[in-house]
Short mmCIF file of C-alpha atoms in Angstrom, two decimals:
data_model
loop_
_atom_site.label_atom_id
_atom_site.label_comp_id
_atom_site.label_asym_id
_atom_site.label_seq_id
_atom_site.Cartn_x
_atom_site.Cartn_y
_atom_site.Cartn_z
CA UNK A 530 109.51 -89.52 -1.38
CA UNK A 531 110.39 -91.31 1.83
CA UNK A 532 114.00 -92.58 2.23
CA UNK A 533 114.23 -96.20 3.15
CA UNK A 534 117.23 -97.14 5.25
CA UNK A 535 118.32 -100.54 6.24
CA UNK A 536 117.79 -101.66 9.79
CA UNK A 537 120.21 -103.79 11.61
CA UNK A 538 119.34 -106.83 13.61
CA UNK A 539 120.51 -105.16 16.86
CA UNK A 540 117.87 -102.37 16.40
CA UNK A 541 115.16 -104.86 15.69
CA UNK A 542 116.13 -106.89 18.75
CA UNK A 543 116.05 -103.81 21.10
CA UNK A 544 113.24 -101.68 19.72
CA UNK A 545 111.23 -104.30 17.99
CA UNK A 546 109.91 -104.36 14.56
CA UNK A 547 109.14 -100.78 13.42
CA UNK A 548 106.21 -100.10 11.22
CA UNK A 549 107.00 -99.59 7.70
CA UNK A 550 106.84 -96.09 6.17
CA UNK A 551 103.73 -97.09 4.28
CA UNK A 552 101.93 -97.88 7.55
CA UNK A 553 102.99 -94.50 9.06
CA UNK A 554 101.68 -92.62 6.07
CA UNK A 555 98.32 -94.49 6.37
CA UNK A 556 97.99 -93.75 10.15
CA UNK A 557 98.52 -89.97 9.77
CA UNK A 558 95.07 -89.22 8.26
CA UNK A 559 93.31 -91.17 10.97
CA UNK A 560 95.13 -89.18 13.62
CA UNK A 561 93.91 -85.91 12.06
CA UNK A 562 90.35 -87.20 11.94
CA UNK A 563 90.51 -88.28 15.59
CA UNK A 564 91.81 -84.90 16.68
CA UNK A 565 89.10 -83.15 14.66
CA UNK A 566 86.46 -85.29 16.30
CA UNK A 567 87.87 -84.52 19.74
CA UNK A 568 87.79 -80.81 19.03
CA UNK A 569 84.18 -81.09 17.84
CA UNK A 570 83.21 -83.01 20.99
CA UNK A 571 84.95 -80.38 23.15
CA UNK A 572 83.02 -77.61 21.36
CA UNK A 573 79.71 -79.41 21.87
CA UNK A 574 80.50 -79.89 25.55
CA UNK A 575 81.19 -76.16 25.89
CA UNK A 576 77.67 -75.44 24.55
CA UNK A 577 75.92 -77.85 26.93
CA UNK A 578 74.32 -75.95 29.93
CA UNK A 579 75.40 -76.58 33.48
CA UNK A 580 74.02 -79.55 35.20
CA UNK A 581 70.52 -79.01 36.62
CA UNK A 582 70.07 -78.22 40.28
CA UNK A 583 68.96 -80.80 42.68
CA UNK A 584 65.23 -81.21 43.43
CA UNK A 585 65.12 -79.12 46.64
CA UNK A 586 67.27 -76.34 45.16
CA UNK A 587 65.04 -76.16 42.06
CA UNK A 588 61.88 -75.95 44.21
CA UNK A 589 63.45 -73.20 46.33
CA UNK A 590 64.35 -71.22 43.22
CA UNK A 591 60.81 -71.62 41.83
CA UNK A 592 59.26 -70.54 45.17
CA UNK A 593 61.49 -67.47 45.35
CA UNK A 594 60.63 -66.49 41.80
CA UNK A 595 56.90 -67.01 42.40
CA UNK A 596 56.99 -65.02 45.65
CA UNK A 597 58.71 -62.12 43.92
CA UNK A 598 56.18 -62.17 41.07
CA UNK A 599 53.27 -62.20 43.55
CA UNK A 600 54.78 -59.29 45.47
CA UNK A 601 55.24 -57.27 42.29
CA UNK A 602 51.68 -58.05 41.19
CA UNK A 603 50.27 -57.09 44.62
CA UNK A 604 52.19 -53.78 44.57
CA UNK A 605 50.93 -53.02 41.08
CA UNK A 606 47.37 -53.88 42.12
CA UNK A 607 47.55 -51.53 45.13
CA UNK A 608 48.85 -48.76 42.88
CA UNK A 609 45.99 -49.27 40.43
CA UNK A 610 43.45 -49.36 43.28
CA UNK A 611 44.77 -46.05 44.69
CA UNK A 612 44.62 -44.46 41.25
CA UNK A 613 41.04 -45.68 40.76
CA UNK A 614 40.02 -44.22 44.14
CA UNK A 615 41.57 -40.88 43.20
CA UNK A 616 39.74 -40.95 39.88
CA UNK A 617 36.45 -41.69 41.65
CA UNK A 618 36.97 -38.78 44.05
CA UNK A 619 37.83 -36.50 41.16
CA UNK A 620 34.68 -37.62 39.33
CA UNK A 621 32.55 -36.83 42.38
CA UNK A 622 34.07 -33.36 42.64
CA UNK A 623 33.59 -32.75 38.93
CA UNK A 624 29.97 -33.88 39.19
CA UNK A 625 29.39 -31.42 42.04
CA UNK A 626 30.97 -28.59 40.07
CA UNK A 627 28.92 -29.51 37.00
CA UNK A 628 25.74 -29.56 39.06
CA UNK A 629 26.57 -26.20 40.66
CA UNK A 630 27.27 -24.63 37.28
CA UNK A 631 24.07 -26.06 35.85
CA UNK A 632 21.96 -24.77 38.75
CA UNK A 633 23.63 -21.36 38.53
CA UNK A 634 22.88 -21.21 34.81
CA UNK A 635 19.22 -21.96 35.55
CA UNK A 636 19.09 -19.19 38.15
CA UNK A 637 20.72 -16.73 35.76
CA UNK A 638 18.36 -17.77 32.98
CA UNK A 639 15.40 -17.20 35.30
CA UNK A 640 16.68 -13.77 36.27
CA UNK A 641 17.34 -12.85 32.67
CA UNK A 642 13.97 -14.10 31.52
CA UNK A 643 11.87 -12.48 34.24
CA UNK A 644 13.87 -9.56 35.61
CA UNK A 645 16.74 -8.45 33.44
CA UNK A 646 15.14 -8.50 30.03
CA UNK A 647 14.31 -5.20 28.38
CA UNK A 648 10.60 -5.19 29.21
CA UNK A 649 10.86 -5.92 32.91
CA UNK A 650 13.67 -3.50 33.60
CA UNK A 651 11.92 -0.82 31.55
CA UNK A 652 8.84 -1.43 33.68
CA UNK A 653 10.85 -1.03 36.89
CA UNK A 654 12.46 2.13 35.61
CA UNK A 655 9.02 3.43 34.58
CA UNK A 656 7.59 2.74 38.01
CA UNK A 657 10.44 4.57 39.74
CA UNK A 658 10.13 7.43 37.30
CA UNK A 659 6.42 7.65 37.99
CA UNK A 660 7.14 7.72 41.74
CA UNK A 661 9.52 10.63 41.32
CA UNK A 662 7.20 12.47 38.95
CA UNK A 663 4.11 11.92 41.08
CA UNK A 664 5.90 13.04 44.23
CA UNK A 665 7.17 16.18 42.52
CA UNK A 666 3.74 17.03 41.10
CA UNK A 667 1.97 16.47 44.42
CA UNK A 668 4.55 18.54 46.26
CA UNK A 669 4.10 21.39 43.79
CA UNK A 670 0.31 21.23 44.13
CA UNK A 671 0.49 21.29 47.93
CA UNK A 672 2.87 24.24 47.91
CA UNK A 673 0.63 26.20 45.52
CA UNK A 674 -2.47 25.46 47.62
CA UNK A 675 -0.69 26.47 50.82
CA UNK A 676 0.41 29.72 49.21
CA UNK A 677 -3.11 30.45 48.02
CA UNK A 678 -4.51 29.73 51.47
CA UNK A 679 -2.00 32.11 53.01
CA UNK A 680 -2.95 34.85 50.57
CA UNK A 681 -6.68 34.29 51.09
CA UNK A 682 -6.30 34.37 54.85
CA UNK A 683 -4.38 37.64 54.64
CA UNK A 684 -7.01 39.16 52.37
CA UNK A 685 -9.85 37.97 54.62
CA UNK A 686 -8.42 39.85 57.54
CA UNK A 687 -8.57 43.08 55.56
CA UNK A 688 -12.03 42.98 53.95
CA UNK A 689 -15.22 43.97 55.76
CA UNK A 690 -17.79 42.70 53.28
CA UNK A 691 -19.46 39.44 54.18
CA UNK A 692 -19.67 38.38 50.53
CA UNK A 693 -15.93 38.83 50.00
CA UNK A 694 -15.17 36.96 53.20
CA UNK A 695 -17.43 34.14 52.04
CA UNK A 696 -15.68 33.96 48.66
CA UNK A 697 -12.29 33.91 50.35
CA UNK A 698 -13.45 31.21 52.74
CA UNK A 699 -14.72 29.11 49.81
CA UNK A 700 -11.38 29.61 48.07
CA UNK A 701 -9.52 28.45 51.19
CA UNK A 702 -11.78 25.40 51.42
CA UNK A 703 -11.09 24.50 47.78
CA UNK A 704 -7.35 24.82 48.38
CA UNK A 705 -7.60 22.53 51.39
CA UNK A 706 -9.44 19.95 49.26
CA UNK A 707 -6.69 20.30 46.66
CA UNK A 708 -4.11 19.52 49.34
CA UNK A 709 -6.04 16.41 50.34
CA UNK A 710 -6.19 15.30 46.72
CA UNK A 711 -2.47 15.88 46.29
CA UNK A 712 -1.78 13.75 49.35
CA UNK A 713 -3.25 10.78 47.47
CA UNK A 714 0.14 10.49 45.75
CA UNK A 715 1.30 8.54 48.79
CA UNK A 716 -1.06 5.67 47.98
CA UNK A 717 -0.02 5.57 44.32
CA UNK A 718 3.64 5.90 45.23
CA UNK A 719 3.31 3.05 47.74
CA UNK A 720 1.77 0.79 45.08
CA UNK A 721 4.47 1.59 42.54
CA UNK A 722 7.27 1.09 45.06
CA UNK A 723 5.70 -2.20 46.14
CA UNK A 724 5.98 -3.44 42.53
CA UNK A 725 9.62 -2.41 42.39
CA UNK A 726 10.31 -4.05 45.75
CA UNK A 727 8.67 -7.25 44.51
CA UNK A 728 11.03 -7.32 41.55
CA UNK A 729 14.00 -6.56 43.80
CA UNK A 730 13.02 -9.36 46.20
CA UNK A 731 12.70 -11.77 43.28
CA UNK A 732 16.21 -10.85 42.16
CA UNK A 733 17.51 -11.09 45.72
CA UNK A 734 16.06 -14.58 46.19
CA UNK A 735 17.74 -15.92 43.07
CA UNK A 736 21.03 -14.23 43.87
CA UNK A 737 20.91 -15.77 47.36
CA UNK A 738 20.16 -19.14 45.75
CA UNK A 739 23.27 -18.78 43.58
CA UNK A 740 25.31 -17.84 46.61
CA UNK A 741 24.07 -20.94 48.44
CA UNK A 742 25.03 -23.07 45.44
CA UNK A 743 28.63 -21.91 45.77
CA UNK A 744 28.93 -22.31 49.54
CA UNK A 745 26.78 -19.60 51.08
CA UNK A 746 27.35 -16.00 52.05
CA UNK A 747 30.48 -16.71 54.09
CA UNK A 748 32.18 -18.38 51.13
CA UNK A 749 31.29 -15.44 48.88
CA UNK A 750 32.56 -12.90 51.41
CA UNK A 751 36.01 -14.45 51.20
CA UNK A 752 36.23 -13.24 47.58
CA UNK A 753 34.85 -9.74 48.19
CA UNK A 754 37.54 -7.06 47.72
CA UNK A 755 38.15 -4.57 50.48
CA UNK A 756 35.79 -1.59 50.17
CA UNK A 757 37.38 1.61 48.93
CA UNK A 758 35.75 4.91 49.84
CA UNK A 759 36.21 7.22 46.84
CA UNK A 760 33.89 9.98 48.07
CA UNK A 761 35.10 13.52 48.61
CA UNK A 762 34.98 15.25 51.97
CA UNK A 763 31.60 16.86 51.29
CA UNK A 764 30.12 13.62 49.90
CA UNK A 765 31.14 11.78 53.04
CA UNK A 766 28.91 14.11 55.06
CA UNK A 767 25.86 13.42 52.86
CA UNK A 768 24.68 10.01 54.02
CA UNK A 769 20.98 10.56 53.41
CA UNK A 770 18.14 10.16 55.89
CA UNK A 771 18.74 7.82 58.80
CA UNK A 772 16.90 4.52 58.90
CA UNK A 773 15.64 2.90 62.08
CA UNK A 774 18.48 0.98 63.69
CA UNK A 775 21.27 2.70 61.74
CA UNK A 776 24.39 3.45 63.74
CA UNK A 777 26.93 6.17 63.28
CA UNK A 778 24.38 8.98 63.02
CA UNK A 779 24.02 11.93 65.39
CA UNK A 780 20.64 12.20 67.09
CA UNK A 781 18.79 15.41 67.81
CA UNK A 782 19.79 15.09 71.45
CA UNK A 783 23.44 15.01 70.42
CA UNK A 784 22.96 18.16 68.36
CA UNK A 785 21.12 19.91 71.21
CA UNK A 786 23.92 18.96 73.59
CA UNK A 787 26.35 20.97 71.48
CA UNK A 788 24.49 24.18 72.30
CA UNK A 789 24.10 23.57 76.03
#
């Protein structure tokens, strides 16, 4: 409860008439409300964004932002274009490899179907076996006929009877005819070897085609391992008969020169 004191006339004359305690108590709530409103207005002002830029400054900011976005988009577009070009090149290379593999498969299938199947290779082996057998048989027949001729000629020189000489002469003539017949093996051997050579040429053509598919002979040579000679000393001396144009062989003149 407020204490009411008496005011003197001197105080009223100097200070003026003071509000009564009732009026002070009524003004206090209004002051609180005003301060609350001021605080609310200050909080709202703190949330309000800064004042917008001027017209020229705003346009400059928009232009800078647009320029940066265009630059980023152009850089990204160039990156995508380079990646697409690399993908196209890779696709071309893959298509070439696929085509080479497909062509090689066709060549191998042709070789397998016409050369390397059981029937064809058995035929080639049979032809070569017949060449060896025919040559051996003809050689044996020629040797037997030559031996018989030698014996008949020796006997002819010792007999005096004309009939015996005639029989020996007929025997020699028959042996000579036998030699001529045996020499026919060359014709049969040539025919058989021609068949084998035809098969070998067929295989060679398709192998060369496969080599061309993968870059030619030079490209294949790059993957050929270094040759290793595993022959013994005696095997190195047995090189077989010399072919026309072969190098590294001693001629008869070279051999004769050793004895001069």
